[in-house]
Short mmCIF file of C-alpha atoms in Angstrom, two decimals:
data_model
loop_
_atom_site.label_atom_id
_atom_site.label_comp_id
_atom_site.label_asym_id
_atom_site.label_seq_id
_atom_site.Cartn_x
_atom_site.Cartn_y
_atom_site.Cartn_z
CA MET A 682 0.01 -0.02 -0.05
CA SER A 683 1.38 3.42 -0.96
CA TYR A 684 0.89 6.31 1.29
CA ALA A 685 2.13 8.95 -1.12
CA SER A 686 0.44 12.36 -1.14
CA PRO A 687 1.31 15.54 -2.67
CA THR A 688 1.51 17.32 0.75
CA ASP A 689 3.52 14.67 2.39
CA PRO A 690 7.02 15.58 2.85
CA PHE A 691 7.92 12.84 5.30
CA PRO A 692 9.26 9.57 3.76
CA PRO A 693 8.55 6.02 5.07
CA ASP A 694 11.88 5.82 6.88
CA PHE A 695 11.03 8.82 8.94
CA ARG A 696 7.70 7.50 9.88
CA HIS A 697 9.11 4.20 11.07
CA SER A 698 11.76 6.18 13.21
CA LEU A 699 8.77 8.23 14.63
CA ALA A 700 6.91 5.16 15.47
CA ALA A 701 9.89 3.72 17.25
CA LEU A 702 10.56 7.00 19.19
CA VAL A 703 6.87 6.71 20.29
CA ARG A 704 7.25 3.01 21.28
CA LEU A 705 10.61 3.81 23.10
CA ARG A 706 9.42 7.03 24.79
CA ARG A 707 9.02 5.86 28.37
CA ASP A 708 8.41 7.65 31.74
CA VAL A 709 11.95 7.46 33.14
CA ARG A 710 12.43 7.28 36.93
CA HIS A 711 16.10 6.26 36.97
CA PHE A 712 18.64 8.76 36.00
CA ARG A 713 22.39 8.91 35.68
CA PRO A 714 23.91 12.01 37.32
CA ASP A 715 25.71 13.13 34.16
CA PRO A 716 24.53 16.64 33.14
CA VAL A 717 22.28 17.22 30.17
CA PRO A 718 23.75 19.66 27.66
CA GLU A 719 22.05 23.10 27.75
CA ALA A 720 21.79 22.96 23.96
CA ILE A 721 19.66 19.87 24.10
CA LEU A 722 17.46 21.34 26.57
CA GLU A 723 17.04 24.69 24.73
CA GLU A 724 16.42 22.83 21.48
CA ALA A 725 13.79 20.67 23.01
CA LEU A 726 12.17 23.64 24.64
CA ASN A 727 12.17 25.57 21.42
CA LEU A 728 10.25 22.68 19.67
CA ALA A 729 7.90 22.45 22.84
CA HIS A 730 7.12 26.09 22.19
CA LEU A 731 5.82 25.17 18.67
CA ALA A 732 3.15 22.96 20.17
CA PRO A 733 -0.54 23.45 19.18
CA SER A 734 -2.26 25.96 21.60
CA VAL A 735 -6.03 26.98 21.71
CA GLY A 736 -6.44 30.37 20.02
CA PHE A 737 -2.59 30.37 19.68
CA SER A 738 -2.49 31.29 23.44
CA GLN A 739 0.80 29.68 24.12
CA PRO A 740 -0.35 29.34 27.78
CA TRP A 741 2.77 27.12 28.70
CA ARG A 742 5.08 28.43 31.49
CA PHE A 743 8.41 26.69 32.17
CA VAL A 744 10.08 26.95 35.61
CA LEU A 745 13.51 25.41 35.74
CA VAL A 746 14.20 24.54 39.34
CA GLU A 747 17.88 24.31 40.40
CA ASP A 748 17.57 25.43 43.88
CA ALA A 749 18.40 22.58 46.35
CA ALA A 750 15.93 23.70 49.10
CA LYS A 751 13.10 24.00 46.53
CA ARG A 752 13.81 20.56 45.12
CA ALA A 753 13.81 19.12 48.68
CA ALA A 754 10.60 20.73 49.35
CA VAL A 755 9.10 19.17 46.22
CA ALA A 756 10.61 15.85 47.07
CA ALA A 757 8.88 16.30 50.56
CA SER A 758 5.50 17.00 48.81
CA PHE A 759 5.80 13.69 46.94
CA GLU A 760 6.69 11.81 50.14
CA ARG A 761 3.52 13.17 51.85
CA ALA A 762 1.33 12.51 48.71
CA ASN A 763 2.72 9.02 48.14
CA ALA A 764 2.19 7.93 51.61
CA ALA A 765 -1.38 8.96 51.47
CA ALA A 766 -1.61 7.22 48.13
CA LEU A 767 -0.34 4.10 49.61
CA MET A 768 -2.89 4.06 52.28
CA ALA A 769 -5.78 4.76 49.83
CA THR A 770 -4.50 1.90 47.66
CA ALA A 771 -6.56 -1.33 47.95
CA GLU A 772 -5.02 -3.58 50.48
CA GLU A 773 -4.10 -6.44 48.04
CA ASP A 774 -2.25 -3.93 45.92
CA ARG A 775 -0.33 -2.01 48.62
CA ALA A 776 2.81 -4.39 48.86
CA LEU A 777 3.39 -3.97 45.12
CA TYR A 778 2.79 -0.27 45.35
CA ALA A 779 5.31 0.23 47.92
CA ARG A 780 7.93 -1.46 45.71
CA LEU A 781 7.25 0.92 42.81
CA LYS A 782 9.79 3.80 42.08
CA LEU A 783 7.45 6.47 40.89
CA GLU A 784 9.90 9.48 40.50
CA GLY A 785 13.59 10.50 40.08
CA LEU A 786 13.35 13.50 42.15
CA ARG A 787 16.56 12.79 44.07
CA ASP A 788 18.47 11.79 40.94
CA ALA A 789 17.26 13.95 37.81
CA PRO A 790 19.90 16.61 37.12
CA VAL A 791 17.41 18.73 35.35
CA GLN A 792 13.96 19.37 37.17
CA MET A 793 11.15 21.68 35.84
CA ALA A 794 7.76 22.67 36.82
CA VAL A 795 5.28 23.44 33.98
CA PHE A 796 2.25 25.73 34.64
CA CYS A 797 -0.53 26.91 32.46
CA ASP A 798 -1.45 30.63 32.58
CA ASP A 799 -5.09 30.39 32.76
CA ALA A 800 -5.32 34.23 32.91
CA THR A 801 -3.22 34.90 29.76
CA ARG A 802 -4.52 37.46 27.42
CA THR A 803 -2.61 35.98 24.55
CA GLY A 804 -5.09 34.53 22.00
CA ARG A 805 -7.94 36.64 23.38
CA LYS A 806 -9.75 33.54 24.70
CA LEU A 807 -10.44 32.24 21.19
CA GLY A 808 -11.47 28.61 21.46
CA ALA A 809 -11.45 28.60 25.19
CA ARG A 810 -14.63 30.12 26.35
CA THR A 811 -16.83 26.94 26.61
CA MET A 812 -13.80 24.70 27.43
CA PRO A 813 -11.25 26.96 29.26
CA GLU A 814 -9.37 23.52 30.29
CA THR A 815 -8.22 23.60 26.66
CA ARG A 816 -5.38 25.93 27.70
CA ALA A 817 -4.29 23.13 30.06
CA TYR A 818 -4.46 20.80 27.34
CA SER A 819 -2.24 22.99 25.07
CA THR A 820 0.34 23.11 27.92
CA VAL A 821 0.27 19.29 27.80
CA CYS A 822 0.93 19.30 24.05
CA ALA A 823 4.07 21.22 24.83
CA ILE A 824 5.17 18.85 27.47
CA HIS A 825 4.53 15.88 25.08
CA THR A 826 6.48 17.70 22.41
CA LEU A 827 9.40 18.34 25.00
CA TRP A 828 9.36 14.63 25.76
CA LEU A 829 9.68 13.32 22.25
CA ALA A 830 12.36 15.90 21.56
CA LEU A 831 14.37 14.98 24.54
CA ARG A 832 14.00 11.27 23.87
CA ALA A 833 15.18 11.77 20.24
CA HIS A 834 18.38 12.86 21.90
CA GLY A 835 18.40 9.75 24.24
CA VAL A 836 17.58 12.07 27.03
CA GLY A 837 14.60 10.54 29.34
CA MET A 838 11.97 12.45 31.07
CA GLY A 839 9.59 11.40 33.92
CA TRP A 840 6.37 13.18 34.69
CA VAL A 841 5.63 13.32 38.53
CA SER A 842 2.03 13.90 39.49
CA ILE A 843 1.96 12.45 43.17
CA LEU A 844 2.45 16.00 44.44
CA GLU A 845 0.33 18.74 46.18
CA PRO A 846 -0.40 21.10 43.37
CA GLU A 847 -0.86 24.25 45.51
CA GLU A 848 2.35 23.35 47.59
CA VAL A 849 4.30 23.04 44.37
CA ALA A 850 2.89 26.32 43.06
CA ARG A 851 3.85 28.15 46.24
CA ILE A 852 7.43 26.48 46.17
CA CYS A 853 7.75 27.77 42.58
CA GLU A 854 6.51 31.15 43.40
CA ALA A 855 3.86 30.77 40.67
CA PRO A 856 1.95 34.01 40.11
CA GLU A 857 -1.91 33.95 40.73
CA GLY A 858 -3.74 32.50 37.68
CA TRP A 859 -1.00 29.77 36.97
CA ARG A 860 -2.18 26.19 37.29
CA PHE A 861 0.25 23.62 38.05
CA ILE A 862 0.34 20.95 35.43
CA ALA A 863 3.39 18.89 35.73
CA TRP A 864 6.73 18.34 37.48
CA LEU A 865 9.40 17.00 35.04
CA CYS A 866 12.43 15.06 35.90
CA ILE A 867 15.00 15.04 32.97
CA GLY A 868 18.22 13.31 32.49
CA TRP A 869 20.21 10.31 30.94
CA PRO A 870 18.13 7.04 31.63
CA ARG A 871 19.84 4.24 33.62
CA GLU A 872 17.47 1.65 32.17
CA ALA A 873 17.98 -0.10 28.96
CA ARG A 874 15.76 1.01 26.25
CA SER A 875 12.50 -0.69 26.38
CA GLU A 876 9.20 -0.72 24.57
CA THR A 877 7.51 -1.89 27.78
CA PRO A 878 6.18 0.57 30.32
CA GLU A 879 7.91 0.00 33.76
CA LEU A 880 4.41 -0.35 35.34
CA GLU A 881 3.63 -3.20 32.81
CA HIS A 882 7.00 -4.82 33.42
CA LEU A 883 6.51 -4.70 37.21
CA GLY A 884 3.04 -6.18 36.93
CA TRP A 885 1.00 -3.26 37.87
CA GLU A 886 -1.03 -2.80 34.75
CA GLN A 887 -1.20 -4.27 31.16
CA ARG A 888 -1.71 -2.54 27.72
CA ARG A 889 -5.48 -2.79 26.94
CA PRO A 890 -6.42 -3.79 23.28
CA LEU A 891 -7.14 -0.53 21.29
CA THR A 892 -10.28 -2.08 19.85
CA GLU A 893 -11.77 -1.90 23.42
CA LEU A 894 -11.13 1.79 23.43
CA CYS A 895 -12.64 2.67 20.07
CA ARG A 896 -16.33 3.01 18.85
CA ARG A 897 -17.98 3.90 15.65
CA LEU A 898 -21.19 5.88 15.44
CA MET B 2 28.61 19.91 19.12
CA SER B 3 27.93 16.26 19.24
CA TYR B 4 24.79 14.77 20.75
CA ALA B 5 25.96 11.26 20.87
CA SER B 6 24.88 9.14 23.66
CA PRO B 7 24.90 5.49 24.19
CA THR B 8 21.21 5.30 24.56
CA ASP B 9 20.45 7.50 21.59
CA PRO B 10 19.11 5.52 18.62
CA PHE B 11 17.98 8.53 16.84
CA PRO B 12 20.33 10.02 14.26
CA PRO B 13 20.53 13.79 13.57
CA ASP B 14 18.68 13.39 10.22
CA PHE B 15 15.64 12.08 12.10
CA ARG B 16 15.78 14.77 14.88
CA HIS B 17 15.76 17.54 11.94
CA SER B 18 12.79 15.77 10.25
CA LEU B 19 11.07 15.57 13.80
CA ALA B 20 11.66 19.24 14.22
CA ALA B 21 10.20 19.86 10.68
CA LEU B 22 7.10 17.72 11.52
CA VAL B 23 6.56 19.91 14.50
CA ARG B 24 7.12 23.06 12.87
CA LEU B 25 4.65 22.06 9.97
CA ARG B 26 1.91 20.32 12.11
CA ARG B 27 -0.89 23.00 11.87
CA ASP B 28 -4.36 23.01 13.18
CA VAL B 29 -6.15 22.36 9.81
CA ARG B 30 -9.60 23.78 8.97
CA HIS B 31 -9.71 23.65 5.21
CA PHE B 32 -9.93 19.90 3.98
CA ARG B 33 -10.10 18.27 0.49
CA PRO B 34 -13.08 15.68 0.28
CA ASP B 35 -10.82 12.84 -0.67
CA PRO B 36 -11.00 9.99 1.78
CA VAL B 37 -8.20 9.10 4.24
CA PRO B 38 -7.12 5.59 3.83
CA GLU B 39 -8.27 3.42 6.78
CA ALA B 40 -4.71 1.97 7.06
CA ILE B 41 -3.44 5.43 7.82
CA LEU B 42 -5.96 6.08 10.51
CA GLU B 43 -5.42 2.76 12.04
CA GLU B 44 -1.62 3.17 12.20
CA ALA B 45 -2.05 6.71 13.70
CA LEU B 46 -4.57 5.41 16.35
CA ASN B 47 -2.22 2.34 17.25
CA LEU B 48 0.59 5.02 17.78
CA ALA B 49 -1.63 7.27 19.85
CA HIS B 50 -2.41 4.26 22.10
CA LEU B 51 1.26 4.11 22.98
CA ALA B 52 1.06 7.66 24.40
CA PRO B 53 2.09 8.17 28.17
CA SER B 54 -0.68 7.73 30.63
CA VAL B 55 -0.89 8.32 34.29
CA GLY B 56 -0.49 4.94 36.18
CA PHE B 57 -0.85 3.31 32.76
CA SER B 58 -4.56 4.07 32.91
CA GLN B 59 -4.95 4.48 29.08
CA PRO B 60 -7.91 6.61 29.64
CA TRP B 61 -8.44 7.81 26.20
CA ARG B 62 -11.76 6.64 24.37
CA PHE B 63 -12.12 7.34 20.48
CA VAL B 64 -15.45 7.79 19.04
CA LEU B 65 -15.52 7.87 15.20
CA VAL B 66 -18.57 9.57 14.09
CA GLU B 67 -19.75 8.89 10.61
CA ASP B 68 -23.48 9.34 11.13
CA ALA B 69 -24.60 12.44 9.15
CA ALA B 70 -27.34 13.64 11.77
CA LYS B 71 -24.80 13.39 14.62
CA ARG B 72 -22.27 15.39 12.70
CA ALA B 73 -24.84 17.94 11.75
CA ALA B 74 -25.78 18.13 15.65
CA VAL B 75 -22.19 18.67 16.46
CA ALA B 76 -21.92 21.42 13.77
CA ALA B 77 -25.02 23.06 15.27
CA SER B 78 -23.42 23.00 18.70
CA PHE B 79 -20.43 24.82 17.08
CA GLU B 80 -22.60 27.49 15.58
CA ARG B 81 -24.31 28.26 18.98
CA ALA B 82 -21.01 28.17 20.84
CA ASN B 83 -19.34 30.29 18.22
CA ALA B 84 -22.10 32.98 17.98
CA ALA B 85 -21.82 33.33 21.72
CA ALA B 86 -18.15 33.58 21.49
CA LEU B 87 -18.24 36.33 18.75
CA MET B 88 -20.57 38.33 21.08
CA ALA B 89 -18.16 37.82 24.05
CA THR B 90 -15.24 38.92 21.98
CA ALA B 91 -14.13 42.66 22.54
CA GLU B 92 -15.79 44.87 19.93
CA GLU B 93 -12.65 45.85 18.18
CA ASP B 94 -11.64 42.09 17.52
CA ARG B 95 -15.18 41.22 16.34
CA ALA B 96 -14.80 41.82 12.68
CA LEU B 97 -11.52 39.76 12.45
CA TYR B 98 -13.11 37.11 14.60
CA ALA B 99 -16.01 36.80 12.34
CA ARG B 100 -13.89 36.41 9.31
CA LEU B 101 -11.83 33.37 10.84
CA LYS B 102 -12.54 29.78 9.80
CA LEU B 103 -12.16 27.91 12.97
CA GLU B 104 -13.24 24.49 12.02
CA GLY B 105 -13.72 21.98 9.11
CA LEU B 106 -16.87 20.33 10.46
CA ARG B 107 -18.67 20.54 7.00
CA ASP B 108 -15.57 19.30 5.05
CA ALA B 109 -13.43 16.89 6.94
CA PRO B 110 -13.96 13.31 5.89
CA VAL B 111 -13.00 11.74 9.18
CA GLN B 112 -14.47 13.07 12.45
CA MET B 113 -13.83 11.84 15.83
CA ALA B 114 -14.57 12.66 19.37
CA VAL B 115 -12.07 11.88 22.02
CA PHE B 116 -13.24 11.28 25.64
CA CYS B 117 -11.22 10.67 28.83
CA ASP B 118 -12.68 7.77 31.02
CA ASP B 119 -12.34 9.53 34.40
CA ALA B 120 -14.00 6.45 36.01
CA THR B 121 -11.58 3.87 34.57
CA ARG B 122 -10.14 1.26 36.93
CA THR B 123 -7.16 0.68 34.57
CA GLY B 124 -4.05 1.87 36.42
CA ARG B 125 -5.85 1.67 39.90
CA LYS B 126 -5.57 5.33 40.20
CA LEU B 127 -1.93 5.29 40.56
CA GLY B 128 -0.50 8.93 40.18
CA ALA B 129 -4.04 10.35 39.75
CA ARG B 130 -5.13 10.84 43.43
CA THR B 131 -3.96 14.30 44.08
CA MET B 132 -4.18 15.33 40.39
CA PRO B 133 -7.15 13.38 38.92
CA GLU B 134 -7.00 15.78 35.76
CA THR B 135 -3.67 13.98 34.87
CA ARG B 136 -6.08 11.45 33.20
CA ALA B 137 -7.35 14.04 30.76
CA TYR B 138 -3.70 15.15 30.29
CA SER B 139 -2.89 11.53 29.27
CA THR B 140 -5.70 11.70 26.81
CA VAL B 141 -4.24 14.87 25.32
CA CYS B 142 -0.97 13.03 24.94
CA ALA B 143 -2.74 10.51 22.89
CA ILE B 144 -4.41 13.21 20.76
CA HIS B 145 -1.04 15.01 20.14
CA THR B 146 0.60 11.75 19.04
CA LEU B 147 -2.31 11.18 16.70
CA TRP B 148 -1.84 14.52 15.37
CA LEU B 149 1.87 14.04 14.64
CA ALA B 150 1.49 10.55 13.08
CA LEU B 151 -1.19 11.77 10.77
CA ARG B 152 0.71 14.81 9.72
CA ALA B 153 3.78 12.56 9.00
CA HIS B 154 1.39 11.02 6.27
CA GLY B 155 0.58 14.43 5.06
CA VAL B 156 -2.91 14.13 6.71
CA GLY B 157 -4.07 17.39 8.57
CA MET B 158 -6.13 17.45 11.90
CA GLY B 159 -7.97 20.37 13.45
CA TRP B 160 -9.01 20.39 17.03
CA VAL B 161 -12.36 22.05 17.60
CA SER B 162 -13.13 23.30 21.08
CA ILE B 163 -15.86 25.82 20.28
CA LEU B 164 -18.65 23.38 21.42
CA GLU B 165 -20.94 22.57 24.17
CA PRO B 166 -19.08 19.73 25.92
CA GLU B 167 -22.11 18.20 27.59
CA GLU B 168 -24.18 18.50 24.22
CA VAL B 169 -21.31 16.67 22.36
CA ALA B 170 -21.06 14.00 25.02
CA ARG B 171 -24.83 13.47 24.61
CA ILE B 172 -24.79 13.33 20.84
CA CYS B 173 -22.01 10.84 21.06
CA GLU B 174 -23.66 8.77 23.47
CA ALA B 175 -20.89 8.89 26.01
CA PRO B 176 -21.28 6.72 29.04
CA GLU B 177 -21.32 8.39 32.40
CA GLY B 178 -17.81 9.17 33.70
CA TRP B 179 -16.56 9.99 30.09
CA ARG B 180 -15.15 13.59 30.00
CA PHE B 181 -15.30 15.28 26.49
CA ILE B 182 -11.79 16.46 25.50
CA ALA B 183 -11.74 17.07 21.80
CA TRP B 184 -13.53 17.02 18.53
CA LEU B 185 -11.02 16.09 15.81
CA CYS B 186 -11.47 16.90 12.04
CA ILE B 187 -9.26 14.82 9.96
CA GLY B 188 -8.47 14.89 6.16
CA TRP B 189 -6.00 15.96 3.32
CA PRO B 190 -5.33 19.73 3.91
CA ARG B 191 -6.24 22.12 1.21
CA GLU B 192 -3.60 24.75 2.44
CA ALA B 193 -0.09 24.76 1.30
CA ARG B 194 2.34 23.54 3.98
CA SER B 195 3.26 26.33 6.19
CA GLU B 196 5.18 26.93 9.32
CA THR B 197 2.87 29.76 10.37
CA PRO B 198 -0.26 29.16 12.41
CA GLU B 199 -3.42 30.41 10.39
CA LEU B 200 -4.31 32.57 13.42
CA GLU B 201 -0.86 34.29 13.12
CA HIS B 202 -1.05 34.60 9.26
CA LEU B 203 -4.49 36.26 9.64
CA GLY B 204 -3.21 38.73 12.22
CA TRP B 205 -5.20 37.33 15.37
CA GLU B 206 -1.98 36.63 17.44
CA GLN B 207 1.69 36.42 17.27
CA ARG B 208 4.34 33.85 18.51
CA ARG B 209 5.64 35.00 21.87
CA PRO B 210 9.34 34.90 22.61
CA LEU B 211 10.12 31.75 24.41
CA THR B 212 12.33 33.56 26.99
CA GLU B 213 9.28 35.40 28.23
CA LEU B 214 7.74 32.05 29.16
CA CYS B 215 10.64 30.47 30.88
CA ARG B 216 12.03 31.12 34.48
CA ARG B 217 14.94 29.63 36.57
CA LEU B 218 14.65 29.32 40.34
#
């Protein structure tokens, strides 16, 4: 089957590599301490900034956190949220939950909070009146672009969400109107490349068949 | 500068093409009527299904809508939401707003609603206790993967958010617990390839300098 199209500038080789990138992306929680070159981070952030955004509102705000005390405060927020999550987890799942390593907050050389500026005037609210949450969704598109761009360099990223959002916003001195979206741990992965999510490998959850998740009307 | 890394399987050529894909993605609102081969759509959905998800919850639910009456009902929802948006827009922006074509609901050969199953048991809530909205964010990662995978084939996608979410959920017969995330218009783009968003080209908004959106702490 040929996919040729007059508007298609991307050859099959590229598409195969893109699929490999998506298959190998991973949420990384084990990092080597080696620094990530600034040029890679900058290139990836520049690509993330080209992500789609509702009304071209570009609501993503990146806060690179280098300060050790602030990083420790975020790690403490994780410890509290994770202890509560463990207790809320069904008893039969708790032993496995407790063995999972769910973040690289102590290891990742680069750490970044990402916020969505819900109060931005950029884009003049186009497309975001009935669904203001689309600004957060645009921010997620930027995060996902960053993830792929970094992984294309071999750099791993992990998205930490077991946190107290208001506490992280406070630690990051986020202005009013900024919504906390993600804490990102970035660095060279310790793990061998794998197409299997760590949570699947460790028996927490399995990949569902796509057909279960699709309908036709 | 060399980016070589022992874990990096992606050569510079691929990274340049990936950057080109991100630069050329576009939110497409003008479609040719030619059908999109099922094989392309299926390949793109299979990649989307490999997107990151909180706790491996895979909360994305894709509803391909082919029924003409349902499509017309969604277009009517757009007309209502867009008329209200026009009136809510600042007076000095209204003439320009009224000239913008913000969707391809009448033209796109493939149309799909995407929902997030907030009630899913898959992933056993891991990572989503303090931030349940991360399930919606995972769904957005799948949508963004779909977007890039389609564009790599030359197929365009447009994300319509000027809609009444509850009405679209009703039209799509969404089960309770499903949150409406996006309406996607998919097809071969009429526009020439461009690195400039249509909203920028038509004078609605400009690209902000990335430096304005980044901080260091």
